mmCIF file of C-alpha atoms and ligand atoms in Angstrom:
data_model
loop_
_atom_site.group_PDB
_atom_site.id
_atom_site.type_symbol
_atom_site.label_atom_id
_atom_site.label_comp_id
_atom_site.label_asym_id
_atom_site.label_seq_id
_atom_site.Cartn_x
_atom_site.Cartn_y
_atom_site.Cartn_z
ATOM 1 C CA MET A 3 -30.630 14.593 7.608
ATOM 2 C CA VAL A 4 -30.420 10.505 7.508
ATOM 3 C CA LEU A 5 -33.121 8.271 6.382
ATOM 4 C CA THR A 6 -32.448 4.520 6.466
ATOM 5 C CA PHE A 7 -35.296 1.864 4.807
ATOM 6 C CA MET A 8 -34.993 -1.472 5.637
ATOM 7 C CA THR A 9 -36.591 -3.708 3.585
ATOM 8 C CA GLY A 10 -36.034 -7.508 4.508
ATOM 9 C CA THR A 11 -33.214 -8.228 5.019
ATOM 10 C CA ALA A 12 -31.281 -4.810 2.730
ATOM 11 C CA VAL A 13 -30.427 -1.847 4.786
ATOM 12 C CA VAL A 14 -30.258 1.472 2.423
ATOM 13 C CA THR A 15 -29.210 4.594 3.922
ATOM 14 C CA ALA A 16 -29.867 7.448 2.012
ATOM 15 C CA ALA A 17 -27.075 9.683 3.408
ATOM 16 C CA PRO A 18 -23.538 9.575 5.144
ATOM 17 C CA ALA A 19 -24.462 9.217 8.768
ATOM 18 C CA GLN A 20 -24.243 12.160 10.634
ATOM 19 C CA ALA A 21 -24.435 9.905 14.053
ATOM 20 C CA ASP A 22 -24.907 5.931 15.162
ATOM 21 C CA GLY A 23 -26.006 3.771 17.288
ATOM 22 C CA CYS A 24 -23.088 4.888 19.344
ATOM 23 C CA TYR A 25 -23.202 7.933 20.971
ATOM 24 C CA THR A 26 -24.151 11.371 19.382
ATOM 25 C CA TRP A 27 -22.589 14.785 20.086
ATOM 26 C CA SER A 28 -25.367 17.521 20.682
ATOM 27 C CA ARG A 29 -23.095 20.811 21.535
ATOM 28 C CA THR A 30 -19.499 22.094 20.937
ATOM 29 C CA LEU A 31 -17.272 21.113 23.496
ATOM 30 C CA ARG A 32 -13.998 23.569 24.501
ATOM 31 C CA GLU A 33 -11.541 24.593 26.900
ATOM 32 C CA GLY A 34 -13.985 24.889 30.198
ATOM 33 C CA THR A 35 -16.693 22.849 29.195
ATOM 34 C CA SER A 36 -17.210 19.595 30.949
ATOM 35 C CA GLY A 37 -19.478 16.310 31.505
ATOM 36 C CA ALA A 38 -20.214 13.527 30.078
ATOM 37 C CA ASP A 39 -19.912 14.516 26.956
ATOM 38 C CA VAL A 40 -16.762 15.474 27.590
ATOM 39 C CA THR A 41 -15.996 11.974 28.876
ATOM 40 C CA GLN A 42 -17.076 10.405 25.358
ATOM 41 C CA LEU A 43 -15.011 12.706 23.474
ATOM 42 C CA GLN A 44 -11.829 12.205 25.898
ATOM 43 C CA ILE A 45 -11.858 8.458 25.280
ATOM 44 C CA ARG A 46 -11.690 9.105 21.383
ATOM 45 C CA LEU A 47 -8.634 10.724 21.726
ATOM 46 C CA SER A 48 -6.857 9.188 23.871
ATOM 47 C CA GLY A 49 -4.355 8.022 21.391
ATOM 48 C CA TYR A 50 -3.853 11.526 21.214
ATOM 49 C CA PRO A 51 -1.590 12.752 24.268
ATOM 50 C CA GLY A 52 1.399 13.720 23.339
ATOM 51 C CA GLN A 53 4.733 11.865 23.602
ATOM 52 C CA GLY A 54 5.102 10.167 26.351
ATOM 53 C CA ALA A 55 1.501 11.637 28.158
ATOM 54 C CA VAL A 56 -1.577 10.264 28.817
ATOM 55 C CA LEU A 57 -4.912 11.828 28.753
ATOM 56 C CA ALA A 58 -7.438 11.734 31.939
ATOM 57 C CA VAL A 59 -10.872 10.587 30.878
ATOM 58 C CA ASP A 60 -12.559 12.858 33.443
ATOM 59 C CA GLY A 61 -15.017 14.694 31.961
ATOM 60 C CA SER A 62 -12.910 17.880 32.617
ATOM 61 C CA PHE A 63 -11.892 19.798 29.049
ATOM 62 C CA GLY A 64 -8.787 21.719 30.061
ATOM 63 C CA PRO A 65 -5.574 22.563 27.707
ATOM 64 C CA ALA A 66 -4.451 18.432 27.701
ATOM 65 C CA THR A 67 -8.146 17.529 26.029
ATOM 66 C CA LYS A 68 -7.568 20.768 23.801
ATOM 67 C CA ALA A 69 -3.316 19.620 22.866
ATOM 68 C CA ALA A 70 -4.827 16.014 21.878
ATOM 69 C CA LEU A 71 -8.129 17.756 20.170
ATOM 70 C CA LYS A 72 -5.698 18.867 18.287
ATOM 71 C CA ARG A 73 -3.596 16.555 17.187
ATOM 72 C CA PHE A 74 -6.829 14.487 15.959
ATOM 73 C CA GLN A 75 -7.956 16.968 13.916
ATOM 74 C CA SER A 76 -4.174 17.915 12.178
ATOM 75 C CA ALA A 77 -3.965 14.159 12.014
ATOM 76 C CA TYR A 78 -6.910 14.101 9.863
ATOM 77 C CA GLY A 79 -6.887 16.664 7.626
ATOM 78 C CA LEU A 80 -9.163 18.800 10.038
ATOM 79 C CA ALA A 81 -9.250 22.861 10.990
ATOM 80 C CA SER A 82 -6.851 22.156 14.025
ATOM 81 C CA ASP A 83 -8.970 25.143 16.760
ATOM 82 C CA GLY A 84 -8.578 22.362 19.321
ATOM 83 C CA VAL A 85 -12.747 23.069 19.774
ATOM 84 C CA ALA A 86 -15.116 19.833 18.725
ATOM 85 C CA GLY A 87 -17.614 21.074 16.792
ATOM 86 C CA PRO A 88 -19.537 19.670 13.467
ATOM 87 C CA ALA A 89 -16.427 18.827 12.027
ATOM 88 C CA THR A 90 -14.901 16.794 14.618
ATOM 89 C CA TYR A 91 -17.909 14.883 14.971
ATOM 90 C CA SER A 92 -18.100 13.914 11.524
ATOM 91 C CA LYS A 93 -14.845 12.263 11.713
ATOM 92 C CA ILE A 94 -15.833 10.282 14.665
ATOM 93 C CA TYR A 95 -18.540 9.032 13.833
ATOM 94 C CA ALA A 96 -17.172 7.937 10.316
ATOM 95 C CA LEU A 97 -14.374 6.151 12.602
ATOM 96 C CA GLN A 98 -16.705 4.516 14.889
ATOM 97 C CA ASP A 99 -18.275 1.101 14.932
ATOM 98 C CA ASN A 100 -22.392 1.063 16.441
ATOM 99 C CA ASP A 101 -20.923 -0.702 19.341
ATOM 100 C CA CYS A 102 -18.403 2.782 20.223
ATOM 101 C CA THR A 103 -14.616 0.522 18.829
ATOM 102 C CA PRO A 104 -13.044 2.542 16.400
ATOM 103 C CA VAL A 105 -13.820 0.628 12.990
ATOM 104 C CA HIS A 106 -10.562 -1.601 12.587
ATOM 105 C CA PHE A 107 -10.706 -3.206 16.477
ATOM 106 C CA SER A 108 -13.582 -4.878 17.724
ATOM 107 C CA TYR A 109 -13.561 -6.189 21.284
ATOM 108 C CA ALA A 110 -13.867 -10.125 20.102
ATOM 109 C CA GLU A 111 -10.441 -9.463 18.219
ATOM 110 C CA LEU A 112 -9.640 -7.413 21.888
ATOM 111 C CA ASN A 113 -11.004 -10.387 23.897
ATOM 112 C CA LYS A 114 -10.365 -14.040 23.084
ATOM 113 C CA CYS A 115 -10.697 -15.545 26.170
ATOM 114 C CA ASN A 116 -14.804 -15.534 26.888
ATOM 115 C CA SER A 117 -17.293 -13.411 26.216
ATOM 116 C CA THR A 118 -18.257 -11.953 29.120
ATOM 117 C CA TRP A 119 -15.302 -10.170 30.271
ATOM 118 C CA SER A 120 -15.192 -11.870 33.272
ATOM 119 C CA GLY A 121 -12.666 -13.803 35.650
ATOM 120 C CA GLY A 122 -9.489 -11.217 35.298
ATOM 121 C CA ALA A 123 -8.320 -8.452 37.962
ATOM 122 C CA VAL A 124 -11.036 -6.574 37.132
ATOM 123 C CA SER A 125 -14.939 -6.432 36.974
ATOM 124 C CA ALA A 126 -16.235 -6.940 33.673
ATOM 125 C CA ALA A 127 -17.445 -3.605 32.917
ATOM 126 C CA THR A 128 -14.144 -2.523 33.633
ATOM 127 C CA ALA A 129 -12.027 -4.686 31.663
ATOM 128 C CA LYS A 130 -14.293 -3.893 28.937
ATOM 129 C CA SER A 131 -14.350 -0.227 29.122
ATOM 130 C CA ASN A 132 -9.944 -0.466 29.293
ATOM 131 C CA ALA A 133 -9.789 -2.065 25.992
ATOM 132 C CA LEU A 134 -12.527 -0.037 24.216
ATOM 133 C CA ARG A 135 -9.510 3.297 25.212
ATOM 134 C CA THR A 136 -6.853 0.966 24.408
ATOM 135 C CA MET A 137 -8.072 0.110 21.252
ATOM 136 C CA TRP A 138 -8.839 3.997 20.431
ATOM 137 C CA LYS A 139 -5.236 4.374 21.386
ATOM 138 C CA LEU A 140 -4.538 1.456 18.448
ATOM 139 C CA GLU A 141 -6.517 3.035 15.695
ATOM 140 C CA ALA A 142 -4.559 6.040 16.560
ATOM 141 C CA LEU A 143 -1.507 3.768 15.950
ATOM 142 C CA ARG A 144 -2.645 2.383 12.690
ATOM 143 C CA HIS A 145 -3.178 6.239 11.471
ATOM 144 C CA ALA A 146 0.082 7.457 12.416
ATOM 145 C CA LEU A 147 2.085 4.235 10.606
ATOM 146 C CA GLY A 148 0.058 4.913 7.600
ATOM 147 C CA ASP A 149 -4.010 3.177 7.783
ATOM 148 C CA LYS A 150 -2.360 -0.134 7.310
ATOM 149 C CA PRO A 151 -3.646 -3.242 9.460
ATOM 150 C CA ILE A 152 -2.477 -3.604 12.962
ATOM 151 C CA ARG A 153 -2.779 -7.003 14.364
ATOM 152 C CA VAL A 154 -4.118 -8.088 18.104
ATOM 153 C CA THR A 155 -2.521 -11.653 19.089
ATOM 154 C CA SER A 156 -4.019 -11.143 22.516
ATOM 155 C CA GLY A 157 -6.019 -8.648 24.550
ATOM 156 C CA PHE A 158 -7.763 -9.109 28.280
ATOM 157 C CA ARG A 159 -7.695 -12.386 29.683
ATOM 158 C CA SER A 160 -9.205 -14.110 32.303
ATOM 159 C CA LYS A 161 -7.156 -15.528 35.272
ATOM 160 C CA SER A 162 -7.532 -18.771 34.065
ATOM 161 C CA CYS A 163 -6.278 -17.773 30.191
ATOM 162 C CA ASN A 164 -3.781 -16.025 31.444
ATOM 163 C CA SER A 165 -2.235 -19.038 33.300
ATOM 164 C CA ALA A 166 -2.795 -21.111 30.639
ATOM 165 C CA VAL A 167 -0.844 -19.011 27.965
ATOM 166 C CA GLY A 168 1.489 -18.605 30.757
ATOM 167 C CA GLY A 169 1.367 -15.179 31.601
ATOM 168 C CA ALA A 170 2.621 -12.856 34.475
ATOM 169 C CA THR A 171 0.468 -13.622 37.431
ATOM 170 C CA ASN A 172 0.557 -10.054 37.785
ATOM 171 C CA SER A 173 -0.391 -9.506 33.877
ATOM 172 C CA ARG A 174 -2.051 -6.352 32.378
ATOM 173 C CA HIS A 175 -3.908 -8.536 30.366
ATOM 174 C CA LEU A 176 -5.737 -9.063 33.524
ATOM 175 C CA TYR A 177 -7.248 -5.618 33.186
ATOM 176 C CA GLY A 178 -8.285 -5.609 29.674
ATOM 177 C CA ASP A 179 -6.456 -2.393 28.435
ATOM 178 C CA SER A 180 -3.224 -4.528 26.891
ATOM 179 C CA ALA A 181 -2.841 -5.479 23.334
ATOM 180 C CA ASP A 182 0.035 -8.348 22.215
ATOM 181 C CA LEU A 183 0.900 -6.912 18.626
ATOM 182 C CA GLY A 184 1.728 -9.343 16.180
ATOM 183 C CA ALA A 185 4.660 -8.350 13.204
ATOM 184 C CA GLY A 186 3.734 -7.376 9.813
ATOM 185 C CA PRO A 187 2.953 -5.014 7.695
ATOM 186 C CA HIS A 188 4.740 -2.924 10.473
ATOM 187 C CA SER A 189 8.298 -4.234 12.602
ATOM 188 C CA LEU A 190 7.651 -5.010 16.046
ATOM 189 C CA CYS A 191 10.282 -2.181 16.643
ATOM 190 C CA THR A 192 8.312 -0.325 13.881
ATOM 191 C CA LEU A 193 5.375 -0.837 16.773
ATOM 192 C CA ALA A 194 6.704 -0.176 19.620
ATOM 193 C CA LYS A 195 8.822 3.144 18.654
ATOM 194 C CA GLN A 196 5.151 4.910 17.861
ATOM 195 C CA ALA A 197 3.134 3.220 20.817
ATOM 196 C CA ARG A 198 4.769 6.400 22.598
ATOM 197 C CA ASN A 199 3.189 8.866 20.742
ATOM 198 C CA HIS A 200 -0.195 7.396 21.871
ATOM 199 C CA GLY A 201 -0.802 7.389 25.435
ATOM 200 C CA PHE A 202 0.730 3.384 26.776
ATOM 201 C CA ARG A 203 2.347 3.411 29.503
ATOM 202 C CA GLY A 204 3.588 0.107 29.046
ATOM 203 C CA ILE A 205 5.195 -0.841 26.117
ATOM 204 C CA LEU A 206 7.203 -4.068 25.407
ATOM 205 C CA GLY A 207 8.857 -5.253 22.350
ATOM 206 C CA PRO A 208 12.028 -7.064 21.431
ATOM 207 C CA GLY A 209 14.474 -7.855 23.695
ATOM 208 C CA TYR A 210 12.699 -7.694 27.161
ATOM 209 C CA PRO A 211 12.021 -11.031 28.367
ATOM 210 C CA GLY A 212 9.815 -13.144 26.300
ATOM 211 C CA HIS A 213 8.803 -10.581 23.890
ATOM 212 C CA ASN A 214 10.437 -10.993 20.716
ATOM 213 C CA ASP A 215 7.632 -12.481 18.923
ATOM 214 C CA HIS A 216 5.219 -9.843 19.693
ATOM 215 C CA THR A 217 5.364 -6.095 21.189
ATOM 216 C CA HIS A 218 2.873 -5.435 24.492
ATOM 217 C CA VAL A 219 1.389 -2.315 25.277
ATOM 218 C CA ASP A 220 -0.620 -1.202 27.886
ATOM 219 C CA HIS A 221 -2.052 0.961 30.010
ATOM 220 C CA ARG A 222 -0.146 0.852 33.553
ATOM 221 C CA ALA A 223 -0.261 2.623 36.236
ATOM 222 C CA SER A 224 3.369 4.154 36.349
ATOM 223 C CA ARG A 225 5.749 3.982 32.566
ATOM 224 C CA HIS A 226 7.827 1.327 31.818
ATOM 225 C CA TRP A 227 8.888 0.774 27.795
ATOM 226 C CA SER A 228 11.049 -1.631 27.666
ATOM 227 C CA ALA A 229 12.426 -2.715 23.882
ATOM 228 C CA PRO A 230 16.522 -2.892 24.120
ATOM 229 C CA THR A 231 16.415 -4.616 20.140
ATOM 230 C CA CYS A 232 14.934 -1.240 19.351
ATOM 231 C CA GLY A 233 16.520 1.648 21.041
ATOM 232 C CA ILE A 234 13.444 1.623 24.106
HETATM 233 ZN ZN1 ZN B 16 0.852 -9.002 26.701
#
Protein backbone atom coordinates (compact mmCIF):
# COMPACT_ATOMS: atom_id res chain seq x y z
CA MET A 1 0.00 0.00 0.00
CA VAL A 2 1.29 3.42 -0.91
CA LEU A 3 0.23 6.49 0.98
CA THR A 4 0.96 9.88 -0.44
CA PHE A 5 0.38 13.01 1.59
CA MET A 6 0.37 16.44 0.02
CA THR A 7 1.17 19.22 2.43
CA GLY A 8 1.48 22.54 0.71
CA THR A 9 4.17 22.09 -1.89
CA ALA A 10 5.77 19.08 -0.21
CA VAL A 11 4.91 15.58 -1.33
CA VAL A 12 5.80 12.80 1.07
CA THR A 13 5.57 9.24 -0.12
CA ALA A 14 5.36 6.76 2.71
CA ALA A 15 6.59 3.68 0.88
CA PRO A 16 8.40 2.86 -2.33
CA ALA A 17 6.00 3.34 -5.19
CA GLN A 18 4.50 0.10 -6.43
CA ALA A 19 2.87 1.87 -9.33
CA ASP A 20 2.82 5.38 -10.63
CA GLY A 21 0.83 7.75 -12.75
CA CYS A 22 1.70 5.88 -15.90
CA TYR A 23 0.37 2.35 -15.94
CA THR A 24 -0.37 -0.44 -13.47
CA TRP A 25 -0.49 -4.11 -14.41
CA SER A 26 -3.19 -6.13 -12.70
CA ARG A 27 -2.35 -9.70 -13.69
CA THR A 28 0.56 -11.99 -14.35
CA LEU A 29 1.49 -12.16 -18.02
CA ARG A 30 3.05 -15.20 -19.62
CA GLU A 31 3.35 -16.80 -23.03
CA GLY A 32 -0.14 -17.22 -24.51
CA THR A 33 -1.71 -14.14 -22.94
CA SER A 34 -2.81 -11.17 -25.00
CA GLY A 35 -4.28 -7.73 -24.51
CA ALA A 36 -3.49 -4.10 -23.93
CA ASP A 37 -1.44 -4.98 -20.86
CA VAL A 38 0.80 -7.16 -23.05
CA THR A 39 1.22 -4.21 -25.41
CA GLN A 40 2.29 -2.04 -22.48
CA LEU A 41 4.79 -4.69 -21.43
CA GLN A 42 6.16 -5.05 -24.96
CA ILE A 43 6.80 -1.30 -25.21
CA ARG A 44 9.04 -1.56 -22.14
CA LEU A 45 10.77 -4.64 -23.54
CA SER A 46 11.49 -2.98 -26.90
CA GLY A 47 15.17 -2.71 -26.03
CA TYR A 48 15.57 -6.44 -25.34
CA PRO A 49 14.77 -8.20 -28.64
CA GLY A 50 18.18 -9.88 -29.01
CA GLN A 51 20.91 -8.98 -31.47
CA GLY A 52 19.62 -7.71 -34.80
CA ALA A 53 15.99 -8.34 -33.88
CA VAL A 54 13.02 -6.04 -33.33
CA LEU A 55 10.27 -6.96 -30.87
CA ALA A 56 6.74 -6.72 -32.27
CA VAL A 57 4.47 -4.54 -30.16
CA ASP A 58 1.26 -6.39 -31.03
CA GLY A 59 -0.40 -7.27 -27.74
CA SER A 60 0.31 -10.96 -28.19
CA PHE A 61 2.72 -12.62 -25.74
CA GLY A 62 4.61 -15.13 -27.87
CA PRO A 63 8.09 -16.69 -27.75
CA ALA A 64 9.84 -13.45 -28.78
CA THR A 65 8.19 -11.52 -25.97
CA LYS A 66 9.14 -14.27 -23.53
CA ALA A 67 12.75 -14.19 -24.68
CA ALA A 68 12.83 -10.38 -24.44
CA LEU A 69 11.38 -10.52 -20.94
CA LYS A 70 14.01 -13.04 -19.88
CA ARG A 71 16.73 -10.72 -21.17
CA PHE A 72 15.19 -7.80 -19.29
CA GLN A 73 14.91 -9.81 -16.07
CA SER A 74 18.46 -11.01 -16.37
CA ALA A 75 19.74 -7.49 -17.09
CA TYR A 76 18.24 -6.30 -13.80
CA GLY A 77 19.17 -9.30 -11.68
CA LEU A 78 15.66 -10.75 -11.47
CA ALA A 79 14.78 -14.43 -11.75
CA SER A 80 14.81 -14.96 -15.50
CA ASP A 81 11.62 -16.99 -15.97
CA GLY A 82 9.95 -15.09 -18.82
CA VAL A 83 6.84 -14.53 -16.71
CA ALA A 84 5.84 -10.97 -15.84
CA GLY A 85 4.73 -10.82 -12.21
CA PRO A 86 5.24 -8.53 -9.21
CA ALA A 87 9.06 -8.48 -9.33
CA THR A 88 9.08 -7.53 -13.01
CA TYR A 89 6.40 -4.89 -12.57
CA SER A 90 8.16 -3.44 -9.57
CA LYS A 91 11.33 -3.00 -11.63
CA ILE A 92 9.40 -1.40 -14.49
CA TYR A 93 7.63 1.00 -12.09
CA ALA A 94 11.01 2.00 -10.75
CA LEU A 95 12.23 2.61 -14.29
CA GLN A 96 9.38 4.77 -15.54
CA ASP A 97 8.17 8.29 -14.97
CA ASN A 98 4.55 9.29 -14.60
CA ASP A 99 4.33 10.07 -18.31
CA CYS A 100 5.50 6.52 -19.13
CA THR A 101 8.92 7.57 -20.33
CA PRO A 102 11.90 5.71 -18.88
CA VAL A 103 13.55 7.60 -16.04
CA HIS A 104 16.66 8.61 -17.96
CA PHE A 105 14.96 10.03 -21.06
CA SER A 106 12.15 12.50 -21.62
CA TYR A 107 9.79 13.64 -24.34
CA ALA A 108 11.50 17.04 -24.24
CA GLU A 109 14.86 15.41 -24.89
CA LEU A 110 13.44 13.52 -27.88
CA ASN A 111 11.82 16.61 -29.33
CA LYS A 112 13.81 19.81 -29.39
CA CYS A 113 11.80 20.97 -32.43
CA ASN A 114 8.32 21.88 -31.16
CA SER A 115 6.05 21.06 -28.24
CA THR A 116 3.22 19.59 -30.31
CA TRP A 117 4.92 16.74 -32.17
CA SER A 118 3.07 17.93 -35.29
CA GLY A 119 4.39 18.76 -38.75
CA GLY A 120 6.31 15.54 -39.32
CA ALA A 121 5.62 12.64 -41.68
CA VAL A 122 3.10 11.02 -39.29
CA SER A 123 0.44 12.27 -36.87
CA ALA A 124 1.60 13.90 -33.67
CA ALA A 125 0.26 10.95 -31.65
CA THR A 126 2.19 8.46 -33.78
CA ALA A 127 5.39 10.50 -33.60
CA LYS A 128 5.11 10.67 -29.83
CA SER A 129 4.43 6.96 -29.42
CA ASN A 130 7.33 6.18 -31.76
CA ALA A 131 9.56 8.33 -29.57
CA LEU A 132 8.39 6.50 -26.46
CA ARG A 133 9.42 3.15 -27.88
CA THR A 134 12.77 4.59 -28.91
CA MET A 135 13.30 5.87 -25.37
CA TRP A 136 12.78 2.39 -23.93
CA LYS A 137 15.35 1.07 -26.40
CA LEU A 138 17.73 3.81 -25.31
CA GLU A 139 17.11 2.94 -21.65
CA ALA A 140 18.15 -0.65 -22.43
CA LEU A 141 21.21 0.60 -24.32
CA ARG A 142 22.12 2.89 -21.43
CA HIS A 143 21.81 0.07 -18.90
CA ALA A 144 23.86 -2.31 -21.05
CA LEU A 145 26.64 0.29 -21.21
CA GLY A 146 26.93 0.53 -17.45
CA ASP A 147 24.20 3.07 -16.62
CA LYS A 148 26.25 6.02 -17.77
CA PRO A 149 24.43 8.93 -19.40
CA ILE A 150 23.59 8.91 -23.09
CA ARG A 151 23.15 12.28 -24.70
CA VAL A 152 20.40 12.76 -27.32
CA THR A 153 21.27 15.67 -29.60
CA SER A 154 18.28 15.41 -31.95
CA GLY A 155 15.03 13.45 -32.03
CA PHE A 156 11.68 14.26 -33.63
CA ARG A 157 11.72 16.95 -36.32
CA SER A 158 8.84 18.60 -38.13
CA LYS A 159 9.42 19.09 -41.84
CA SER A 160 10.47 22.68 -41.21
CA CYS A 161 12.82 21.75 -38.36
CA ASN A 162 14.28 19.00 -40.54
CA SER A 163 14.98 21.26 -43.49
CA ALA A 164 16.42 23.91 -41.17
CA VAL A 165 19.11 21.45 -40.04
CA GLY A 166 19.66 20.05 -43.53
CA GLY A 167 18.10 16.66 -42.81
CA ALA A 168 17.31 14.27 -45.65
CA THR A 169 13.82 14.77 -47.07
CA ASN A 170 12.88 11.20 -46.06
CA SER A 171 14.63 11.41 -42.68
CA ARG A 172 13.37 9.08 -39.96
CA HIS A 173 13.49 12.09 -37.68
CA LEU A 174 10.17 13.07 -39.30
CA TYR A 175 8.63 9.93 -37.76
CA GLY A 176 9.76 10.55 -34.21
CA ASP A 177 11.55 7.23 -33.85
CA SER A 178 15.08 8.55 -34.42
CA ALA A 179 17.66 9.70 -31.97
CA ASP A 180 21.04 11.23 -32.68
CA LEU A 181 23.48 10.32 -29.93
CA GLY A 182 26.49 12.43 -29.04
CA ALA A 183 29.88 11.17 -27.89
CA GLY A 184 30.80 11.05 -24.21
CA PRO A 185 31.04 9.17 -21.97
CA HIS A 186 30.74 6.50 -24.67
CA SER A 187 32.44 6.72 -28.04
CA LEU A 188 30.20 6.93 -31.09
CA CYS A 189 31.39 3.46 -32.14
CA THR A 190 30.57 1.98 -28.74
CA LEU A 191 27.05 3.37 -29.10
CA ALA A 192 26.68 2.14 -32.68
CA LYS A 193 27.93 -1.36 -31.88
CA GLN A 194 25.84 -1.81 -28.75
CA ALA A 195 22.71 -0.38 -30.45
CA ARG A 196 22.63 -3.56 -32.59
CA ASN A 197 21.36 -5.42 -29.52
CA HIS A 198 18.51 -3.09 -28.66
CA GLY A 199 15.97 -3.11 -31.47
CA PHE A 200 17.22 -0.42 -33.84
CA ARG A 201 16.79 -1.25 -37.53
CA GLY A 202 18.59 1.94 -38.52
CA ILE A 203 22.09 2.63 -37.19
CA LEU A 204 24.31 5.21 -38.89
CA GLY A 205 27.59 6.27 -37.38
CA PRO A 206 31.19 7.32 -38.02
CA GLY A 207 32.28 6.76 -41.60
CA TYR A 208 28.76 7.07 -42.95
CA PRO A 209 28.34 10.43 -44.76
CA GLY A 210 27.34 13.18 -42.36
CA HIS A 211 27.64 10.99 -39.26
CA ASN A 212 31.16 11.55 -37.96
CA ASP A 213 29.90 13.67 -35.06
CA HIS A 214 26.98 11.54 -33.90
CA THR A 215 25.50 8.06 -34.04
CA HIS A 216 21.98 7.94 -35.42
CA VAL A 217 19.51 5.18 -34.43
CA ASP A 218 15.96 4.65 -35.67
CA HIS A 219 13.08 2.24 -36.27
CA ARG A 220 12.91 2.15 -40.10
CA ALA A 221 11.14 -0.70 -41.94
CA SER A 222 14.19 -2.74 -42.85
CA ARG A 223 17.69 -2.96 -41.48
CA HIS A 224 20.27 -0.41 -42.55
CA TRP A 225 23.39 -0.37 -40.39
CA SER A 226 26.42 1.58 -41.54
CA ALA A 227 29.28 2.93 -39.50
CA PRO A 228 32.35 1.92 -41.54
CA THR A 229 34.83 3.51 -39.14
CA CYS A 230 33.46 1.20 -36.43
CA GLY A 231 33.53 -1.88 -38.65
CA ILE A 232 29.75 -1.85 -39.09
ZN1 LIG B 1 19.78 11.34 -37.28
